[in-house]
Amino acid sequence: MAEFAFRLQKVLEYRRMMEGWAKEAWMEAKARRLEGEADIARIVGIRATSLTAQVERVDQMIALENYLTRLDDEQRASEALAAILREEENSALIEWTKRRQDAEALEKLSERERSQWELDQRRKEQAALDEWAVIRREAA
């Protein structure tokens, strides 16, 4: 019996590769977003620790105020970056979903073609058996 060969197998393989690349891009974007959010949490923790510091002199109070202002600026910058990273992650997820759907559509086509091919093979085998039975009956 002949072996099934999907006529668009190379296209299916390429789409699966593209799906893998898109998934990796999404995972990398997600990791960057998580790093950004961890950076924000780190800054918030440092700020909370700094607020509990005891200041006894005016110059220490001014230095603490300047430090807290710098931390606030860093936090705002980190939050802006995190928003951008969330958008990149969402875009990457949408791209991965699209690539996965493209590959799955071709996979379904392959499965339908395989089912049709198997049906055709069974019909050919049955026709060959029927022909063999007729020839055998005529010979007897």
PDB file of C-alpha atoms in Angstrom:
ATOM      1  CA  MET A   1       0.000   0.000   0.000  1.00  0.00           C
ATOM      2  CA  ALA A   2       1.238   3.460  -0.881  1.00  0.00           C
ATOM      3  CA  GLU A   3       2.151   5.944   1.804  1.00  0.00           C
ATOM      4  CA  PHE A   4       0.132   9.100   2.422  1.00  0.00           C
ATOM      5  CA  ALA A   5       1.827  12.321   1.308  1.00  0.00           C
ATOM      6  CA  PHE A   6       0.214  15.630   2.221  1.00  0.00           C
ATOM      7  CA  ARG A   7       0.726  17.957  -0.716  1.00  0.00           C
ATOM      8  CA  LEU A   8       1.208  21.005   1.552  1.00  0.00           C
ATOM      9  CA  GLN A   9       3.486  19.285   4.084  1.00  0.00           C
ATOM     10  CA  LYS A  10       6.311  21.813   3.665  1.00  0.00           C
ATOM     11  CA  VAL A  11       3.866  24.688   4.191  1.00  0.00           C
ATOM     12  CA  LEU A  12       2.510  22.963   7.308  1.00  0.00           C
ATOM     13  CA  GLU A  13       6.032  22.495   8.675  1.00  0.00           C
ATOM     14  CA  TYR A  14       6.852  26.149   7.995  1.00  0.00           C
ATOM     15  CA  ARG A  15       3.664  27.286   9.726  1.00  0.00           C
ATOM     16  CA  ARG A  16       4.518  25.117  12.731  1.00  0.00           C
ATOM     17  CA  MET A  17       7.971  26.727  12.828  1.00  0.00           C
ATOM     18  CA  MET A  18       6.400  30.183  12.644  1.00  0.00           C
ATOM     19  CA  GLU A  19       4.054  29.214  15.464  1.00  0.00           C
ATOM     20  CA  GLY A  20       7.048  28.110  17.549  1.00  0.00           C
ATOM     21  CA  TRP A  21       8.868  31.371  16.857  1.00  0.00           C
ATOM     22  CA  ALA A  22       5.779  33.390  17.790  1.00  0.00           C
ATOM     23  CA  LYS A  23       5.382  31.391  21.009  1.00  0.00           C
ATOM     24  CA  GLU A  24       9.024  32.015  21.925  1.00  0.00           C
ATOM     25  CA  ALA A  25       8.585  35.737  21.221  1.00  0.00           C
ATOM     26  CA  TRP A  26       5.519  35.807  23.483  1.00  0.00           C
ATOM     27  CA  MET A  27       7.352  33.965  26.254  1.00  0.00           C
ATOM     28  CA  GLU A  28      10.276  36.389  26.012  1.00  0.00           C
ATOM     29  CA  ALA A  29       7.896  39.373  26.104  1.00  0.00           C
ATOM     30  CA  LYS A  30       6.167  37.882  29.137  1.00  0.00           C
ATOM     31  CA  ALA A  31       9.525  37.403  30.890  1.00  0.00           C
ATOM     32  CA  ARG A  32      10.481  41.033  30.177  1.00  0.00           C
ATOM     33  CA  ARG A  33       7.137  42.217  31.568  1.00  0.00           C
ATOM     34  CA  LEU A  34       7.599  40.144  34.710  1.00  0.00           C
ATOM     35  CA  GLU A  35      11.090  41.598  35.153  1.00  0.00           C
ATOM     36  CA  GLY A  36       9.629  45.094  34.810  1.00  0.00           C
ATOM     37  CA  GLU A  37       6.962  44.358  37.402  1.00  0.00           C
ATOM     38  CA  ALA A  38       9.589  42.879  39.732  1.00  0.00           C
ATOM     39  CA  ASP A  39      11.594  46.086  39.347  1.00  0.00           C
ATOM     40  CA  ILE A  40       8.545  48.114  40.383  1.00  0.00           C
ATOM     41  CA  ALA A  41       8.019  45.865  43.417  1.00  0.00           C
ATOM     42  CA  ARG A  42      11.707  46.276  44.333  1.00  0.00           C
ATOM     43  CA  ILE A  43      11.423  50.077  44.186  1.00  0.00           C
ATOM     44  CA  VAL A  44       8.239  50.014  46.289  1.00  0.00           C
ATOM     45  CA  GLY A  45      10.021  47.848  48.857  1.00  0.00           C
ATOM     46  CA  ILE A  46      13.032  50.164  49.001  1.00  0.00           C
ATOM     47  CA  ARG A  47      10.734  53.154  49.364  1.00  0.00           C
ATOM     48  CA  ALA A  48       8.815  51.522  52.228  1.00  0.00           C
ATOM     49  CA  THR A  49      12.079  50.653  53.981  1.00  0.00           C
ATOM     50  CA  SER A  50      13.377  54.179  53.490  1.00  0.00           C
ATOM     51  CA  LEU A  51      10.237  55.690  55.017  1.00  0.00           C
ATOM     52  CA  THR A  52      10.887  53.839  58.258  1.00  0.00           C
ATOM     53  CA  ALA A  53      14.401  55.263  58.561  1.00  0.00           C
ATOM     54  CA  GLN A  54      15.047  57.480  61.561  1.00  0.00           C
ATOM     55  CA  VAL A  55      16.232  60.979  60.654  1.00  0.00           C
ATOM     56  CA  GLU A  56      17.613  63.199  63.357  1.00  0.00           C
ATOM     57  CA  ARG A  57      19.023  66.125  61.449  1.00  0.00           C
ATOM     58  CA  VAL A  58      17.704  68.429  58.787  1.00  0.00           C
ATOM     59  CA  ASP A  59      20.373  67.443  56.250  1.00  0.00           C
ATOM     60  CA  GLN A  60      19.396  63.769  56.680  1.00  0.00           C
ATOM     61  CA  MET A  61      15.758  64.734  56.169  1.00  0.00           C
ATOM     62  CA  ILE A  62      16.619  66.610  52.966  1.00  0.00           C
ATOM     63  CA  ALA A  63      18.732  63.695  51.736  1.00  0.00           C
ATOM     64  CA  LEU A  64      15.889  61.273  52.484  1.00  0.00           C
ATOM     65  CA  GLU A  65      13.406  63.532  50.702  1.00  0.00           C
ATOM     66  CA  ASN A  66      15.682  63.705  47.637  1.00  0.00           C
ATOM     67  CA  TYR A  67      16.144  59.927  47.718  1.00  0.00           C
ATOM     68  CA  LEU A  68      12.380  59.357  47.928  1.00  0.00           C
ATOM     69  CA  THR A  69      11.835  61.773  45.040  1.00  0.00           C
ATOM     70  CA  ARG A  70      14.377  59.844  42.969  1.00  0.00           C
ATOM     71  CA  LEU A  71      12.654  56.566  43.877  1.00  0.00           C
ATOM     72  CA  ASP A  72       9.295  58.046  42.842  1.00  0.00           C
ATOM     73  CA  ASP A  73      10.798  59.065  39.506  1.00  0.00           C
ATOM     74  CA  GLU A  74      12.262  55.583  39.027  1.00  0.00           C
ATOM     75  CA  GLN A  75       8.923  54.019  39.889  1.00  0.00           C
ATOM     76  CA  ARG A  76       7.047  56.202  37.379  1.00  0.00           C
ATOM     77  CA  ALA A  77       9.613  55.352  34.701  1.00  0.00           C
ATOM     78  CA  SER A  78       9.362  51.646  35.555  1.00  0.00           C
ATOM     79  CA  GLU A  79       5.578  51.779  35.431  1.00  0.00           C
ATOM     80  CA  ALA A  80       5.694  53.441  32.004  1.00  0.00           C
ATOM     81  CA  LEU A  81       8.108  50.771  30.820  1.00  0.00           C
ATOM     82  CA  ALA A  82       5.886  48.040  32.296  1.00  0.00           C
ATOM     83  CA  ALA A  83       2.903  49.432  30.362  1.00  0.00           C
ATOM     84  CA  ILE A  84       4.914  49.256  27.136  1.00  0.00           C
ATOM     85  CA  LEU A  85       6.040  45.725  27.988  1.00  0.00           C
ATOM     86  CA  ARG A  86       2.422  44.681  28.643  1.00  0.00           C
ATOM     87  CA  GLU A  87       1.461  45.988  25.210  1.00  0.00           C
ATOM     88  CA  GLU A  88       4.349  44.095  23.615  1.00  0.00           C
ATOM     89  CA  GLU A  89       3.299  40.939  25.451  1.00  0.00           C
ATOM     90  CA  ASN A  90      -0.309  41.335  24.287  1.00  0.00           C
ATOM     91  CA  SER A  91       0.829  41.883  20.694  1.00  0.00           C
ATOM     92  CA  ALA A  92       3.060  38.820  20.865  1.00  0.00           C
ATOM     93  CA  LEU A  93       0.202  36.749  22.303  1.00  0.00           C
ATOM     94  CA  ILE A  94      -2.114  37.866  19.505  1.00  0.00           C
ATOM     95  CA  GLU A  95       0.560  36.995  16.926  1.00  0.00           C
ATOM     96  CA  TRP A  96       1.128  33.558  18.492  1.00  0.00           C
ATOM     97  CA  THR A  97      -2.612  32.874  18.545  1.00  0.00           C
ATOM     98  CA  LYS A  98      -2.875  33.819  14.866  1.00  0.00           C
ATOM     99  CA  ARG A  99       0.089  31.622  13.907  1.00  0.00           C
ATOM    100  CA  ARG A 100      -1.322  28.720  15.923  1.00  0.00           C
ATOM    101  CA  GLN A 101      -4.698  29.066  14.179  1.00  0.00           C
ATOM    102  CA  ASP A 102      -2.977  29.146  10.778  1.00  0.00           C
ATOM    103  CA  ALA A 103      -1.073  25.965  11.559  1.00  0.00           C
ATOM    104  CA  GLU A 104      -4.126  24.232  13.013  1.00  0.00           C
ATOM    105  CA  ALA A 105      -6.185  25.053   9.918  1.00  0.00           C
ATOM    106  CA  LEU A 106      -3.575  23.415   7.716  1.00  0.00           C
ATOM    107  CA  GLU A 107      -3.351  20.484  10.144  1.00  0.00           C
ATOM    108  CA  LYS A 108      -7.111  19.936   9.843  1.00  0.00           C
ATOM    109  CA  LEU A 109      -6.812  20.031   6.065  1.00  0.00           C
ATOM    110  CA  SER A 110      -4.078  17.414   6.297  1.00  0.00           C
ATOM    111  CA  GLU A 111      -6.253  15.205   8.497  1.00  0.00           C
ATOM    112  CA  ARG A 112      -9.179  15.494   6.070  1.00  0.00           C
ATOM    113  CA  GLU A 113      -6.953  14.633   3.134  1.00  0.00           C
ATOM    114  CA  ARG A 114      -5.547  11.649   5.065  1.00  0.00           C
ATOM    115  CA  SER A 115      -9.079  10.414   5.832  1.00  0.00           C
ATOM    116  CA  GLN A 116     -10.064  10.764   2.170  1.00  0.00           C
ATOM    117  CA  TRP A 117      -6.861   8.999   1.089  1.00  0.00           C
ATOM    118  CA  GLU A 118      -7.512   6.113   3.504  1.00  0.00           C
ATOM    119  CA  LEU A 119     -11.078   5.805   2.204  1.00  0.00           C
ATOM    120  CA  ASP A 120      -9.780   5.723  -1.386  1.00  0.00           C
ATOM    121  CA  GLN A 121      -7.204   3.092  -0.424  1.00  0.00           C
ATOM    122  CA  ARG A 122      -9.887   0.885   1.171  1.00  0.00           C
ATOM    123  CA  ARG A 123     -12.035   1.242  -1.961  1.00  0.00           C
ATOM    124  CA  LYS A 124      -9.097   0.272  -4.201  1.00  0.00           C
ATOM    125  CA  GLU A 125      -8.335  -2.740  -2.020  1.00  0.00           C
ATOM    126  CA  GLN A 126     -11.981  -3.798  -2.073  1.00  0.00           C
ATOM    127  CA  ALA A 127     -12.085  -3.396  -5.861  1.00  0.00           C
ATOM    128  CA  ALA A 128      -8.947  -5.527  -6.177  1.00  0.00           C
ATOM    129  CA  LEU A 129     -10.442  -8.201  -3.911  1.00  0.00           C
ATOM    130  CA  ASP A 130     -13.682  -8.154  -5.884  1.00  0.00           C
ATOM    131  CA  GLU A 131     -11.761  -8.525  -9.138  1.00  0.00           C
ATOM    132  CA  TRP A 132      -9.713 -11.369  -7.679  1.00  0.00           C
ATOM    133  CA  ALA A 133     -12.910 -13.105  -6.516  1.00  0.00           C
ATOM    134  CA  VAL A 134     -14.479 -12.778  -9.994  1.00  0.00           C
ATOM    135  CA  ILE A 135     -11.335 -14.158 -11.689  1.00  0.00           C
ATOM    136  CA  ARG A 136     -11.171 -17.041  -9.200  1.00  0.00           C
ATOM    137  CA  ARG A 137     -14.861 -17.848  -9.727  1.00  0.00           C
ATOM    138  CA  GLU A 138     -14.377 -17.825 -13.523  1.00  0.00           C
ATOM    139  CA  ALA A 139     -11.347 -20.117 -13.211  1.00  0.00           C
ATOM    140  CA  ALA A 140     -13.265 -22.658 -11.138  1.00  0.00           C
TER     141      ALA A 140
END
